[in-house]
Amino acid sequence: MARVVVDVMPKPEILDPQGQAVARALPRLGFTGISDVRQGKHFELEVDDSVDDETLAKIAEGFLSNPVIEDFTVRRIGA
Amino acid sequence: MARVVVDVMPKPEILDPQGQAVARALPRLGFTGISDVRQGKHFELEVDDSVDDETLAKIAEGFLSNPVIEDFTVRRIGA
Amino acid sequence: MTATAQVDTVGLAASTPDIPQPYRELGLKDDEYARIREILGRRPTDAELAMYSVMWSEHCSYKSSKVHLRYFGETTTDEMRASMLAGIGENAGVVDIGDGWAVTFKVESHNHPSYVEPYQGAATGVGGIVRDILAMGARPLAVMDSLRFGAADHPDTRRVLPGVVAGVGGYGNCLGLPNIGGEVVFDPSYQGNPLVNALCVGAMRAEDLHLAHASGTGNKVILFGARTGLDGIGGVSVLASDTFAGDEGGSGRKKLPSVQVGDPFTEKVLIECCLELFRKGIVVGIQDLGGAGLSCATSELASAGDGGMHVELDRVPLRAKGMTPAEILSSESQERMCAVVRPSDVDAFMAVCRKWDVIATEIGEVTDGDHLVITWHGETVVDVPPRTVAHEGPVYERPVERPTDQDTLAAASTSTLPRPTDLREEILRMAASPNLASRRWVTEQYDRYVRGGTVLAQPADAGMIRIDESTNRGVAVSCDCNGRYTRLDPYTGAQLALAEAYRNVAASGARPIAVTNCLNFGSPEDPGVMWQFQQAVRGLADGCAELGIPVTGGNVSFYNQTGATAILPTPVVGVLGVIDDVTTRIPTGLGAPGDTLFLLGETREELDGSEWANVAHGHLGGRPPQVDLARERTLAEILRAGDVSAAHDLSEGGLAQALVEACLLTGTGCRVTLPGDPFVALFSESSARVLVSVPADRADAFATRCAEAGLPAHRLGTVEPTETLEIAGIPALPLTELREAWEATLPALFD
Amino acid sequence: MKIGVITFPGTLDDIDAARAVRYAGAEPVALWHGDEDLRGVDAVVVPGGFSYGDYLRAGAIARFAPVMTPVVEAARGGMPVLGICNGFQILCEAGLLPGALLRNAGLHFVCRDQTLRVERTTTAWTGGYADGAEIVIPVKNMDGRFAAEKSTVDELEGEGRVVFRYVNGNPNGSLGEIAGISSADGRVVGLMPHPEHAIDALTGPSADGLGMFRSVLGSVAA
Ligand SMILES: Nc1ncnc2c1ncn2[C@@H]1O[C@H](COP(=O)(O)OP(=O)(O)O)[C@@H](O)[C@H]1O
Ligand SMILES: [Mg+2]
């Protein structure tokens, strides 16, 4: 069993209104010094050891993200 | 300037319909061996070096998450 | 270690009478705990204690309100009851609307959770009321939301309001239920206690009415829908650290959140699944799981049935590891239902659930005893007479006392307040004030079109849906309350809320037939609050009797207060009306250019408690407007009789606001001459008034009919093809300027 | 003529779409997400809603439903397919239409009566409209912001495949005010606004949406 983390982020050239809304709100709440925020999704999967990296990449690319608009990263944590 | 990553996840005891929907769909797509999925949010912040960890924790706890239902982690990446 | 090893059983309870139990932490008083011991003849088990404590809570047992709520029953005559198929005491009231159709509706509060977690609190509020309607056997058809927040410009309102609105929309939109109306009110008294009241309307064929009861020995009890998790068990988690609880699920258990997270997708599928089960006729009894979860569902089903019930709790599908029986019984996990099914129908039942991918589990059966017995891996953890849990909770006669400041408040009338010299400016300022400004920022986040039956929705006076596509029969609903009036005089204020909801429904062309309510008040332990409550109930009940329409159900929410300061007493009243043919509905706004504008009803100098006094002077004092329910009835009859091309009821902000809104909604101007003192004519909030448009060629006949009915009908002016509101003696108001004032406020505050 | 209307778990506007088909004079045929064939229909509507809760991404799970295999196959063979709102999102996820639909720029669900310009009348679903006609139909969605790579957008514009454009205000920040697009052959159309909610002035802002359901009758007969 391993824990696998997949992070999915909007591509840099795609407008990210959620991140922007956070960035705009921070100074209003008195937090300065944060120049940019982007918001994406974070998945944590409990994965059988039999599942290989190629399969994980397929899941991340073909299902958890949409390559038209998003990039992803896959990380295994622990074993 | 540093990049800071904040991951916000539903607390373990809180229902996570999003993660469940993904977990239920995977076998239908022919992917087996994934026993649990949880879905949260992933934020990437560009942060001035003047912003200390305490401030980051405040932002994560008080604004990016609601401690009633969510946990968060803060990581600094690079410098 | 097995889960059964340390579980607190009935046998153990009998043999260890002196073990101390954390009943106080669970909210039970000494005498309540003593009564439980007396009922059982022993100490309760952990699981029993969990059940009694939630079921005997204020929220579930109505222990402070019961003695007052009886008045609704006492004032309902047989005639009022004639079309009522189910009333107070059922999940929701049901009325016969003709052609074999029955309509059910109810409003419920989800106030505190919406303060703690605005999005999920509001979302699960919608989810809960929808399941109530579903549990009657009806298809849920539309929702409404009645919302109250602290001052519009308070920073915390910016946290709470957008979350609540997104939650109401997020859940309702995803369920595919049109949102057809509601309220948004700001007042500093709601600062730490926002009110989120959600209403749902549903319909069924009268013969399909399902009541929650478990009858027929041998019938199976099936739990279906979402898995049971640790949500919303809040207080009961103290039991997990108690002596008898298992280690892994017990002493290590941290404080659990008392909010729930909703899954509208699961609920949507559950609705379709239930409706298919109803259609196939394989449900004997059904109950939704809301507050108090399985404790409530099992004890109520058993208590309303003719036998006992046996539940095997270890069969409940769980989402979390190591849950104790007490936790499973108290969990408020959303999107679950409990059905009683004949053994021969179980396979068919399961097949329907499989089709919809809904988890369904047989957890027990109806027995011929009269006890509710719950076992956990074969050991008995609950053995109680179900009525003592569900229906025979404590009843309190709380002290009632008229607050001493009530007279001072009544004496502080608006008569001495300076009045504006520039009425044009005042009209604009009022239109832009938070309580009167356009609600579009809110309502635009709600789907009002889904299902294709919405005939009227925001910004109409009442929401209206078509129930039957072949006959065009439909219903209209409005919910209203003005807490400022209720603060000044709770009896009159409750009647004014009723009058306004009734009038809104009448203004759509429907015939009001039934009432629901959600009574939001401060602490029942404060005699002054109890007085407000008592007065409001009496006012509402007496008002309903006078109008001849019954209260079919409702909800009470107490403890809406911060420290010693209670919210404005807020009895939200929902009125349902029926319309034989929805194509004859009256649109809200102005009629066609050339139509004659009438102001129906009588304008008195009534500015106490008004929005003008609030906006211009931050003032609340004096006597609320006079109630005239006979006049409301006449108004409704005149409106229904035809000839009216458009209408708009007068409420907060008076005639000025009604004219502004009517012009903006229709996008047409009008020219009017004010009767009497122009300031009073514009801003007084006398009730029982409606602005109507009547085609010019029928204006005389209309005026005659009003005169015959004894209804004052003042010819105000005409609808004009221009884009200007022209009021004699006041510089013209172009609609563009009015629109800017009216529409900019909420976006400026919340975007 | 038979028009299939698909129901996924979480589909909401299927009854509206079926009603619109009926009002247009065709026979609606209910298709279930688990169906493996299209029951002999002549065209398919993929209606709006929140299939599977839209939890992962709008349309991301529904595109894998069994019924989508015959839909994609039929569409590639020229069968008219109309994706409305969630249906549009599903068609994009399934690759029948290019681009993707993202969270509205304002971050809120938006429900409003929207004016659209009909930019192309040579598709299976818009033949009955006049070129450049302005119609008012409701838009209501959370994820309606059309986005695609620049080259894709240029291609859509260049080939005249932008079928509907928002006028008098863009409700969701869509690129180029794009409200709806078509496949290269004009048989598959997807749009965010809801023509099925504008078939009768009693329950919608207009009856302008009926044109889409009527257009397809002519297109199949031809
Ligand atoms: N929270 C809400 N949800 C849905 N509709 C709302 C909400 N608040 C207000 N509305 C709608 O906006 C319109 C204007 O509201 P309001 O001014 O309170 O009406 P009235 O005074 O006639 O009751 C009505 O159609 C009402 O139903
Ligand atoms: Mg009102």
XYZ file of N, CA and C in Angstrom, chain A residues 1-75:
225
model
N 0.839 -1.216 0.000
C 0.000 0.000 0.000
C 0.867 1.257 0.000
N 0.560 2.169 -0.852
C 1.300 3.428 -0.838
C 0.305 4.569 -0.946
N 0.710 5.688 -0.457
C -0.106 6.874 -0.649
C 0.465 7.623 -1.849
N -0.421 7.988 -2.743
C 0.011 8.720 -3.924
C -0.698 10.070 -3.949
N 0.079 11.105 -4.195
C -0.497 12.435 -4.268
C -0.478 12.924 -5.703
N -1.610 13.367 -6.177
C -1.669 13.969 -7.506
C -2.120 15.416 -7.338
N -1.301 16.338 -7.835
C -1.712 17.742 -7.817
C -2.055 18.158 -9.240
N -3.187 18.821 -9.380
C -3.632 19.262 -10.703
C -3.771 20.780 -10.674
N -3.055 21.443 -11.579
C -3.089 22.916 -11.583
C -3.525 23.437 -12.946
N -4.238 24.576 -12.949
C -4.553 25.178 -14.242
C -3.250 25.517 -14.967
N -3.210 25.313 -16.281
C -2.012 25.682 -17.047
C -1.721 27.164 -16.848
N -0.453 27.531 -16.914
C -0.095 28.929 -16.625
C -0.847 29.921 -17.518
N -1.110 29.536 -18.757
C -1.736 30.513 -19.649
C -3.254 30.592 -19.470
N -3.793 29.707 -18.643
C -5.249 29.711 -18.427
C -5.565 30.624 -17.245
N -6.569 31.466 -17.441
C -6.996 32.371 -16.371
C -7.438 31.554 -15.160
N -7.010 31.953 -13.982
C -7.367 31.238 -12.756
C -8.094 32.188 -11.812
N -9.380 32.364 -12.019
C -10.101 33.351 -11.205
C -10.136 32.997 -9.726
N -10.089 31.700 -9.405
C -10.119 31.334 -7.987
C -8.858 31.813 -7.298
N -7.715 31.542 -7.903
C -6.456 32.016 -7.341
C -6.451 33.530 -7.243
N -6.955 34.167 -8.296
C -6.971 35.638 -8.284
C -7.841 36.193 -7.170
N -8.972 35.527 -6.941
C -9.865 36.011 -5.884
C -9.171 35.922 -4.534
N -8.412 34.851 -4.324
C -7.669 34.714 -3.068
C -6.630 35.835 -2.972
N -5.887 36.028 -4.073
C -4.840 37.054 -4.065
C -5.431 38.441 -3.780
N -6.613 38.695 -4.330
C -7.238 40.012 -4.112
C -7.737 40.174 -2.684
N -8.184 39.053 -2.094
C -8.771 39.162 -0.752
C -7.707 39.327 0.318
N -6.519 38.765 0.110
C -5.511 38.758 1.181
C -5.175 40.153 1.711
N -4.876 41.123 0.845
C -4.574 42.457 1.387
C -5.753 43.040 2.176
N -6.980 42.737 1.729
C -8.157 43.215 2.461
C -8.172 42.672 3.873
N -7.657 41.451 4.049
C -7.648 40.837 5.373
C -6.401 41.216 6.148
N -5.585 42.093 5.549
C -4.408 42.562 6.268
C -3.143 41.754 6.007
N -3.174 40.863 5.028
C -1.977 40.094 4.710
C -1.315 40.671 3.463
N -0.092 41.156 3.618
C 0.599 41.704 2.451
C 1.793 40.820 2.122
N 2.393 41.063 0.968
C 3.595 40.328 0.595
C 3.310 39.065 -0.202
N 2.040 38.835 -0.579
C 1.759 37.668 -1.410
C 1.398 38.166 -2.801
N 2.292 37.857 -3.755
C 2.149 38.524 -5.045
C 1.319 37.723 -6.029
N 1.203 36.423 -5.822
C 0.445 35.655 -6.795
C -0.090 34.404 -6.127
N -1.275 34.009 -6.498
C -1.856 32.772 -5.961
C -2.464 32.003 -7.119
N -2.207 30.718 -7.158
C -2.928 29.871 -8.106
C -3.554 28.726 -7.331
N -4.745 28.331 -7.779
C -5.459 27.296 -7.043
C -5.729 26.102 -7.935
N -5.425 24.932 -7.401
C -5.708 23.709 -8.143
C -6.290 22.662 -7.220
N -6.188 21.413 -7.645
C -6.767 20.321 -6.865
C -5.672 19.418 -6.345
N -5.935 18.813 -5.209
C -4.980 17.930 -4.555
C -5.704 16.614 -4.282
N -5.186 15.531 -4.827
C -5.795 14.222 -4.601
C -4.848 13.351 -3.796
N -5.406 12.600 -2.853
C -4.604 11.603 -2.141
C -5.228 10.243 -2.375
N -4.447 9.344 -2.948
C -4.945 8.020 -3.299
C -4.235 6.962 -2.466
N -5.004 5.995 -1.981
C -4.404 4.818 -1.339
C -4.269 3.774 -2.430
N -3.039 3.408 -2.718
C -2.805 2.612 -3.902
C -2.097 1.309 -3.562
N -2.595 0.243 -4.134
C -1.977 -1.078 -4.023
C -0.587 -1.055 -4.637
N 0.324 -1.857 -4.087
C 1.684 -1.839 -4.622
C 1.741 -2.336 -6.062
N 0.678 -3.031 -6.451
C 0.674 -3.574 -7.816
C 0.460 -2.488 -8.882
N 0.032 -1.317 -8.469
C -0.251 -0.267 -9.450
C 1.052 0.456 -9.820
N 1.439 0.385 -11.086
C 2.733 0.971 -11.459
C 2.620 2.447 -11.863
N 3.777 3.059 -12.052
C 3.813 4.494 -12.324
C 3.092 4.853 -13.612
N 3.191 3.967 -14.574
C 2.552 4.241 -15.860
C 1.029 4.341 -15.682
N 0.498 3.401 -14.906
C -0.947 3.424 -14.646
C -1.339 4.715 -13.923
N -0.503 5.077 -12.938
C -0.818 6.301 -12.191
C -0.819 7.504 -13.122
N 0.142 7.549 -14.027
C 0.205 8.675 -14.960
C -1.045 8.697 -15.842
N -1.478 7.517 -16.241
C -2.694 7.433 -17.059
C -3.906 7.980 -16.312
N -4.001 7.579 -15.046
C -5.135 8.050 -14.232
C -5.081 9.567 -14.090
N -3.879 10.065 -13.831
C -3.739 11.510 -13.615
C -4.019 12.282 -14.900
N -3.502 11.786 -15.997
C -3.631 12.536 -17.246
C -4.986 12.351 -17.893
N -5.477 11.116 -17.871
C -6.688 10.840 -18.642
C -7.948 11.070 -17.841
N -7.813 11.211 -16.525
C -9.028 11.274 -15.728
C -9.007 12.405 -14.705
N -7.963 12.445 -13.884
C -7.953 13.458 -12.818
C -7.710 14.863 -13.360
N -7.085 14.960 -14.535
C -6.882 16.294 -15.105
C -7.393 16.298 -16.536
N -7.599 17.470 -17.051
C -7.960 17.624 -18.458
C -6.796 18.336 -19.128
N -6.065 17.634 -19.996
C -4.824 18.193 -20.565
C -5.048 19.468 -21.368
N -6.277 19.727 -21.758
C -6.536 20.963 -22.502
C -6.269 22.180 -21.616
N -6.518 22.028 -20.334
C -6.471 23.185 -19.455
C -5.588 23.004 -18.238
N -5.179 21.771 -17.965
C -4.500 21.531 -16.687
C -3.192 20.757 -16.842
N -2.256 20.980 -15.898
C -1.049 20.181 -15.750
C -1.179 19.376 -14.462
N -0.392 18.304 -14.376
C -0.470 17.528 -13.140
C 0.911 17.043 -12.725
N 1.035 16.682 -11.456
C 2.238 16.007 -10.967
C 1.771 14.821 -10.126
N 2.568 13.755 -10.140
C 2.261 12.568 -9.349
C 3.440 12.312 -8.419
N 3.165 12.051 -7.141
C 4.222 11.745 -6.176
C 3.797 10.541 -5.355
